[in-house]
Amino acid sequence: MQENENPFGPQPNLDAVPAPEASTPVVDQPVAQPVVDATAQPAIGVAAQPVVNTQPASAQPVAGAPVVESNAKKPSKGLIIGIIAGVVVVVAIILGIIFIPMLFAPDYEDANEKISAFHDAVSEVNYGDGCSSVGNEFSDKDVSDEEYEKYATKCLEELEKMNNALNELGKSTGVKNDKEHKELFDKLKASHDIVAPKMKDYVELSKASHSFVANTRYISNVEKITDTQIDKMTEKMSSSSNKIAKEYGPKLNSALKAYVKAYKAYKNALNDSSYSYSKYAEYRDAYYEKEEEFEEIADKFSKAVEEEYTDAIENEGDNLTDIANELEEKIFRKYLDSE
């Protein structure tokens, strides 16, 4: 090589448009630099370009060195996701085997507490200040309408408390996740769904008819009863939402008025000596007739109340109590066994 000769060969024309960089093939031997023929003519439309090696000398492959491929195959994303999903499934199965039975295991302690709360609510309905007073004071004339209204309101609160206690009992896993307990609970609820609506209807009827029943249970001084008083005793019945009270209110009103009127006429005839016996007997017989008609309607009213409410509530109430006692005993035994 001459002293002034450029060791990198001819210099490129920097004003020319650069050609696309050619990829350098990887081989086992050093790449030989092509010889540029200065006399060769370029192809038509293409400027002659010298080949310039733009890689630094240190980047050139060394003869005999092993070739490292830069595009080595990487693990597939789908394979990685599949492996992760598989691990998640296995963990979920293991956790399910351990924890799912625990989630659905009956909680007998909770069920025992809730059946006791329901039993207390039933006892309050039977013996508390509300519903028991509604029944016991129904025909007591010494109990005012305002006082009786308070008993009725209290009774409805007791019934609502019983209903809520039943719903909470049904939510307990010690009931719904135990087949035997669930069957008994369904029977208990069916019985409750008969008794509770009947009792609510009875409360409405008793509020409407308390005044009439209390003041006519033992009628005294019939001649002193006025039509205005009779209207007041039956007005709540005639406007009540209860079908029995609404039906019998007008009937009892007219029958009682006719009875009082006949009684007054009979008393006048009895005390007036100017009346002939036949005239007196006429008023007397009319009085007995109207009295009998009134008593028949009053008896029909009492019988309708008894058949629709009293008997049904008593019979189904006994059934409800029996089922509740049986369920309470079974829950308590399993609660002790689970301790």
Short mmCIF file of C-alpha atoms in Angstrom, two decimals:
data_model
loop_
_atom_site.label_atom_id
_atom_site.label_comp_id
_atom_site.label_asym_id
_atom_site.label_seq_id
_atom_site.Cartn_x
_atom_site.Cartn_y
_atom_site.Cartn_z
CA MET A 1 0.00 0.00 0.00
CA GLN A 2 1.34 3.41 -1.07
CA GLU A 3 1.94 6.02 1.60
CA ASN A 4 -0.85 8.34 0.43
CA GLU A 5 -3.28 5.64 -0.57
CA ASN A 6 -6.61 5.59 1.39
CA PRO A 7 -6.80 2.25 3.19
CA PHE A 8 -10.62 2.20 2.98
CA GLY A 9 -10.71 2.43 -0.80
CA PRO A 10 -12.40 5.15 -2.86
CA GLN A 11 -14.43 7.69 -0.87
CA PRO A 12 -18.17 7.87 -1.58
CA ASN A 13 -19.85 10.74 -3.32
CA LEU A 14 -21.55 12.43 -0.35
CA ASP A 15 -23.82 14.44 -2.65
CA ALA A 16 -25.38 11.33 -4.13
CA VAL A 17 -28.61 9.79 -2.78
CA PRO A 18 -27.66 6.94 -0.40
CA ALA A 19 -28.75 3.48 -1.47
CA PRO A 20 -30.70 1.32 0.97
CA GLU A 21 -28.44 -0.33 3.48
CA ALA A 22 -27.82 -3.93 2.53
CA SER A 23 -27.95 -6.47 5.29
CA THR A 24 -24.64 -8.10 5.95
CA PRO A 25 -24.90 -11.92 5.76
CA VAL A 26 -23.48 -13.85 8.67
CA VAL A 27 -20.80 -16.35 7.49
CA ASP A 28 -17.99 -18.28 9.05
CA GLN A 29 -15.34 -16.36 7.14
CA PRO A 30 -14.67 -12.61 6.98
CA VAL A 31 -16.60 -10.85 4.25
CA ALA A 32 -14.41 -9.92 1.28
CA GLN A 33 -14.83 -6.36 0.16
CA PRO A 34 -16.07 -6.13 -3.44
CA VAL A 35 -13.81 -4.38 -5.96
CA VAL A 36 -15.37 -1.39 -7.58
CA ASP A 37 -14.64 -1.07 -11.34
CA ALA A 38 -14.36 2.65 -11.94
CA THR A 39 -14.79 2.15 -15.72
CA ALA A 40 -18.07 0.18 -15.37
CA GLN A 41 -21.21 2.04 -16.47
CA PRO A 42 -24.22 2.16 -14.11
CA ALA A 43 -27.54 0.71 -15.13
CA ILE A 44 -29.99 3.07 -16.80
CA GLY A 45 -31.60 5.36 -14.26
CA VAL A 46 -29.42 4.18 -11.36
CA ALA A 47 -26.43 6.13 -10.14
CA ALA A 48 -23.30 4.11 -9.58
CA GLN A 49 -22.79 3.65 -5.84
CA PRO A 50 -19.73 2.26 -4.16
CA VAL A 51 -20.26 -0.35 -1.42
CA VAL A 52 -19.40 1.13 1.89
CA ASN A 53 -18.97 -1.04 4.98
CA THR A 54 -20.62 1.02 7.72
CA GLN A 55 -19.87 -1.40 10.54
CA PRO A 56 -16.95 -0.58 12.79
CA ALA A 57 -14.02 -2.91 12.67
CA SER A 58 -14.82 -4.31 16.09
CA ALA A 59 -18.27 -5.50 14.85
CA GLN A 60 -16.78 -7.63 12.08
CA PRO A 61 -17.01 -11.38 12.69
CA VAL A 62 -13.81 -13.07 13.66
CA ALA A 63 -12.69 -15.96 11.51
CA GLY A 64 -13.43 -19.28 13.18
CA ALA A 65 -15.67 -17.80 15.97
CA PRO A 66 -19.08 -19.42 16.57
CA VAL A 67 -22.06 -17.58 15.14
CA VAL A 68 -24.76 -16.49 17.68
CA GLU A 69 -28.19 -16.14 16.13
CA SER A 70 -29.99 -13.03 17.38
CA ASN A 71 -33.47 -14.36 16.52
CA ALA A 72 -33.51 -17.29 18.97
CA LYS A 73 -37.12 -18.70 19.46
CA LYS A 74 -38.97 -17.31 22.56
CA PRO A 75 -41.80 -19.12 24.54
CA SER A 76 -45.29 -18.55 23.07
CA LYS A 77 -47.58 -16.11 24.94
CA GLY A 78 -50.45 -18.58 24.53
CA LEU A 79 -48.41 -21.28 26.21
CA ILE A 80 -47.59 -19.00 29.17
CA ILE A 81 -51.26 -18.00 29.58
CA GLY A 82 -52.28 -21.64 29.41
CA ILE A 83 -49.84 -22.59 32.14
CA ILE A 84 -51.02 -19.74 34.38
CA ALA A 85 -54.67 -20.66 33.78
CA GLY A 86 -53.96 -24.25 34.65
CA VAL A 87 -52.31 -23.26 37.91
CA VAL A 88 -55.28 -21.02 38.78
CA VAL A 89 -57.72 -23.86 38.13
CA VAL A 90 -55.75 -26.25 40.30
CA VAL A 91 -55.59 -23.71 43.15
CA ALA A 92 -59.33 -22.99 42.79
CA ILE A 93 -60.13 -26.70 43.00
CA ILE A 94 -58.00 -27.13 46.09
CA LEU A 95 -59.54 -24.08 47.77
CA GLY A 96 -63.01 -25.28 46.75
CA ILE A 97 -62.46 -28.69 48.29
CA ILE A 98 -61.36 -27.03 51.53
CA PHE A 99 -63.60 -23.98 51.83
CA ILE A 100 -66.84 -24.63 49.87
CA PRO A 101 -68.11 -27.25 52.34
CA MET A 102 -67.37 -24.74 55.10
CA LEU A 103 -69.44 -22.08 53.30
CA PHE A 104 -72.49 -24.34 53.03
CA ALA A 105 -72.17 -26.13 56.36
CA PRO A 106 -75.31 -25.63 58.52
CA ASP A 107 -74.80 -23.17 61.35
CA TYR A 108 -76.84 -24.84 64.08
CA GLU A 109 -75.89 -22.28 66.70
CA ASP A 110 -77.39 -19.52 64.58
CA ALA A 111 -80.48 -21.62 63.85
CA ASN A 112 -80.91 -22.37 67.54
CA GLU A 113 -80.86 -18.67 68.38
CA LYS A 114 -83.36 -17.83 65.66
CA ILE A 115 -85.86 -20.59 66.46
CA SER A 116 -85.76 -19.40 70.08
CA ALA A 117 -86.48 -15.83 68.91
CA PHE A 118 -89.42 -17.09 66.85
CA HIS A 119 -90.75 -19.08 69.79
CA ASP A 120 -90.58 -15.94 71.95
CA ALA A 121 -92.46 -13.96 69.30
CA VAL A 122 -95.23 -16.58 69.20
CA SER A 123 -95.49 -16.49 73.00
CA GLU A 124 -95.83 -12.71 72.88
CA VAL A 125 -98.72 -13.02 70.41
CA ASN A 126 -100.43 -15.55 72.67
CA TYR A 127 -99.84 -13.89 76.03
CA GLY A 128 -98.71 -10.30 75.42
CA ASP A 129 -100.61 -7.06 75.87
CA GLY A 130 -101.78 -6.84 72.26
CA CYS A 131 -103.44 -9.82 70.61
CA SER A 132 -104.47 -11.50 73.86
CA SER A 133 -106.21 -8.29 74.97
CA VAL A 134 -107.94 -7.96 71.61
CA GLY A 135 -109.58 -11.32 72.27
CA ASN A 136 -110.17 -11.00 75.99
CA GLU A 137 -111.55 -7.46 75.97
CA PHE A 138 -113.66 -7.78 72.83
CA SER A 139 -116.99 -7.73 74.66
CA ASP A 140 -115.98 -5.70 77.72
CA LYS A 141 -118.10 -2.54 77.83
CA ASP A 142 -115.75 -1.00 80.39
CA VAL A 143 -113.00 -0.84 77.74
CA SER A 144 -113.36 2.29 75.62
CA ASP A 145 -112.93 2.32 71.87
CA GLU A 146 -109.72 4.35 72.25
CA GLU A 147 -108.23 1.85 74.67
CA TYR A 148 -109.26 -1.05 72.47
CA GLU A 149 -107.60 0.63 69.47
CA LYS A 150 -104.32 0.57 71.40
CA TYR A 151 -104.67 -3.17 71.97
CA ALA A 152 -105.31 -3.66 68.26
CA THR A 153 -102.25 -1.61 67.27
CA LYS A 154 -100.08 -3.55 69.70
CA CYS A 155 -101.40 -6.82 68.30
CA LEU A 156 -100.40 -5.86 64.76
CA GLU A 157 -96.90 -5.05 66.02
CA GLU A 158 -96.67 -8.47 67.67
CA LEU A 159 -97.78 -10.17 64.44
CA GLU A 160 -95.15 -8.25 62.47
CA LYS A 161 -92.49 -9.26 64.97
CA MET A 162 -93.50 -12.90 64.60
CA ASN A 163 -93.35 -12.61 60.81
CA ASN A 164 -89.85 -11.06 60.92
CA ALA A 165 -88.61 -13.76 63.30
CA LEU A 166 -89.90 -16.43 60.92
CA ASN A 167 -88.13 -14.84 57.94
CA GLU A 168 -84.84 -14.65 59.86
CA LEU A 169 -85.20 -18.31 60.83
CA GLY A 170 -85.67 -19.24 57.17
CA LYS A 171 -82.42 -17.45 56.24
CA SER A 172 -80.33 -19.46 58.71
CA THR A 173 -78.04 -22.05 57.12
CA GLY A 174 -78.93 -24.32 60.01
CA VAL A 175 -82.40 -24.48 58.45
CA LYS A 176 -82.04 -24.01 54.70
CA ASN A 177 -78.93 -26.24 54.39
CA ASP A 178 -80.40 -29.04 56.47
CA LYS A 179 -83.00 -31.12 54.60
CA GLU A 180 -84.92 -32.24 57.69
CA HIS A 181 -85.06 -28.75 59.15
CA LYS A 182 -86.02 -27.21 55.80
CA GLU A 183 -89.00 -29.56 55.45
CA LEU A 184 -90.25 -28.68 58.92
CA PHE A 185 -89.68 -24.97 58.29
CA ASP A 186 -91.77 -25.12 55.11
CA LYS A 187 -94.64 -26.64 57.11
CA LEU A 188 -94.18 -23.99 59.79
CA LYS A 189 -94.32 -21.20 57.22
CA ALA A 190 -97.43 -22.67 55.59
CA SER A 191 -99.17 -22.72 58.97
CA HIS A 192 -98.01 -19.19 59.76
CA ASP A 193 -99.29 -17.95 56.40
CA ILE A 194 -102.77 -19.14 57.40
CA VAL A 195 -102.78 -17.87 60.97
CA ALA A 196 -101.20 -14.42 60.51
CA PRO A 197 -103.60 -13.09 57.82
CA LYS A 198 -106.57 -14.46 59.76
CA MET A 199 -105.44 -12.67 62.88
CA LYS A 200 -104.92 -9.40 61.03
CA ASP A 201 -108.44 -9.63 59.62
CA TYR A 202 -109.80 -10.44 63.05
CA VAL A 203 -108.10 -7.35 64.48
CA GLU A 204 -109.84 -5.21 61.87
CA LEU A 205 -113.21 -6.82 62.58
CA SER A 206 -112.85 -6.52 66.34
CA LYS A 207 -111.94 -2.82 66.14
CA ALA A 208 -115.03 -2.14 64.05
CA SER A 209 -117.49 -4.18 66.12
CA HIS A 210 -116.13 -3.81 69.67
CA SER A 211 -118.51 -0.99 70.53
CA PHE A 212 -121.59 -2.85 69.30
CA VAL A 213 -120.71 -6.19 70.91
CA ALA A 214 -119.71 -4.66 74.24
CA ASN A 215 -122.88 -2.59 74.52
CA THR A 216 -125.34 -5.26 73.41
CA ARG A 217 -123.89 -8.35 75.07
CA TYR A 218 -126.12 -7.82 78.06
CA ILE A 219 -128.83 -5.34 77.10
CA SER A 220 -130.34 -3.50 80.04
CA ASN A 221 -132.67 -0.53 80.07
CA VAL A 222 -133.54 -1.17 76.45
CA GLU A 223 -136.04 1.67 76.46
CA LYS A 224 -133.20 4.13 77.07
CA ILE A 225 -131.26 3.18 73.92
CA THR A 226 -131.64 5.80 71.19
CA ASP A 227 -131.29 5.51 67.42
CA THR A 228 -128.29 7.85 67.59
CA GLN A 229 -126.52 5.52 69.99
CA ILE A 230 -127.27 2.55 67.74
CA ASP A 231 -125.85 4.39 64.72
CA LYS A 232 -122.69 5.17 66.66
CA MET A 233 -122.30 1.53 67.75
CA THR A 234 -122.55 0.20 64.19
CA GLU A 235 -121.03 2.98 62.05
CA LYS A 236 -117.51 1.45 62.11
CA MET A 237 -118.91 -1.91 61.11
CA SER A 238 -120.80 -0.53 58.11
CA SER A 239 -117.68 1.26 56.80
CA SER A 240 -115.17 -1.48 57.69
CA SER A 241 -112.91 -3.21 55.18
CA ASN A 242 -113.70 -6.50 56.91
CA LYS A 243 -116.37 -8.34 54.93
CA ILE A 244 -118.23 -9.79 57.95
CA ALA A 245 -118.37 -6.48 59.81
CA LYS A 246 -119.47 -4.65 56.67
CA GLU A 247 -122.20 -7.19 55.95
CA TYR A 248 -123.67 -7.37 59.45
CA GLY A 249 -123.31 -3.72 60.45
CA PRO A 250 -126.42 -2.50 58.60
CA LYS A 251 -128.37 -5.65 59.51
CA LEU A 252 -127.70 -5.30 63.22
CA ASN A 253 -128.42 -1.59 63.08
CA SER A 254 -131.93 -2.00 61.67
CA ALA A 255 -132.73 -5.08 63.76
CA LEU A 256 -131.69 -3.40 67.01
CA LYS A 257 -133.69 -0.25 66.20
CA ALA A 258 -136.79 -2.33 65.47
CA TYR A 259 -136.30 -4.29 68.68
CA VAL A 260 -135.93 -1.16 70.84
CA LYS A 261 -138.97 0.45 69.21
CA ALA A 262 -141.12 -2.63 69.81
CA TYR A 263 -139.93 -2.87 73.38
CA LYS A 264 -140.86 0.74 74.12
CA ALA A 265 -144.33 0.23 72.65
CA TYR A 266 -144.82 -2.93 74.69
CA LYS A 267 -143.77 -1.15 77.91
CA ASN A 268 -146.23 1.66 77.23
CA ALA A 269 -149.04 -0.81 76.65
CA LEU A 270 -148.11 -2.68 79.81
CA ASN A 271 -148.21 0.48 81.92
CA ASP A 272 -151.28 2.07 80.32
CA SER A 273 -154.52 0.70 81.73
CA SER A 274 -156.51 2.16 78.87
CA TYR A 275 -155.12 -0.51 76.53
CA SER A 276 -157.38 -3.50 76.11
CA TYR A 277 -155.85 -6.91 76.64
CA SER A 278 -155.92 -7.68 72.96
CA LYS A 279 -154.14 -4.41 72.19
CA TYR A 280 -151.60 -5.11 74.90
CA ALA A 281 -151.08 -8.64 73.58
CA GLU A 282 -150.49 -7.22 70.10
CA TYR A 283 -147.66 -4.97 71.34
CA ARG A 284 -146.28 -7.75 73.48
CA ASP A 285 -146.14 -10.24 70.61
CA ALA A 286 -144.55 -7.61 68.33
CA TYR A 287 -141.87 -7.01 70.92
CA TYR A 288 -141.08 -10.74 71.26
CA GLU A 289 -140.92 -11.04 67.49
CA LYS A 290 -138.46 -8.16 67.04
CA GLU A 291 -136.38 -9.37 69.96
CA GLU A 292 -136.10 -12.80 68.36
CA GLU A 293 -135.19 -11.31 64.97
CA PHE A 294 -132.44 -9.23 66.53
CA GLU A 295 -131.04 -12.17 68.47
CA GLU A 296 -131.04 -14.36 65.35
CA ILE A 297 -129.01 -11.80 63.40
CA ALA A 298 -126.66 -11.30 66.35
CA ASP A 299 -126.19 -15.08 66.60
CA LYS A 300 -125.46 -15.35 62.87
CA PHE A 301 -122.88 -12.59 63.23
CA SER A 302 -121.20 -14.38 66.16
CA LYS A 303 -121.23 -17.70 64.30
CA ALA A 304 -119.70 -16.13 61.19
CA VAL A 305 -116.89 -14.63 63.30
CA GLU A 306 -116.33 -17.95 65.05
CA GLU A 307 -116.18 -20.01 61.86
CA GLU A 308 -114.07 -17.55 59.90
CA TYR A 309 -111.63 -16.54 62.61
CA THR A 310 -111.93 -18.01 66.09
CA ASP A 311 -111.90 -21.70 65.14
CA ALA A 312 -109.38 -21.29 62.31
CA ILE A 313 -106.97 -19.26 64.42
CA GLU A 314 -107.24 -21.64 67.36
CA ASN A 315 -106.82 -24.84 65.31
CA GLU A 316 -104.08 -23.60 63.00
CA GLY A 317 -102.40 -21.79 65.88
CA ASP A 318 -102.11 -25.10 67.76
CA ASN A 319 -100.63 -26.70 64.63
CA LEU A 320 -98.11 -23.86 64.27
CA THR A 321 -97.03 -24.23 67.89
CA ASP A 322 -96.58 -28.01 67.54
CA ILE A 323 -94.41 -27.64 64.42
CA ALA A 324 -92.35 -24.88 66.02
CA ASN A 325 -91.73 -27.03 69.11
CA GLU A 326 -90.64 -29.99 67.00
CA LEU A 327 -88.29 -27.87 64.89
CA GLU A 328 -86.86 -26.21 67.97
CA GLU A 329 -86.09 -29.58 69.56
CA LYS A 330 -84.36 -30.97 66.45
CA ILE A 331 -82.26 -27.85 65.94
CA PHE A 332 -81.22 -27.83 69.57
CA ARG A 333 -80.07 -31.48 69.41
CA LYS A 334 -77.94 -30.86 66.34
CA TYR A 335 -76.57 -27.71 67.90
CA LEU A 336 -75.41 -29.75 70.93
CA ASP A 337 -73.90 -32.41 68.64
CA SER A 338 -71.96 -29.77 66.72
CA GLU A 339 -70.36 -28.30 69.83
#
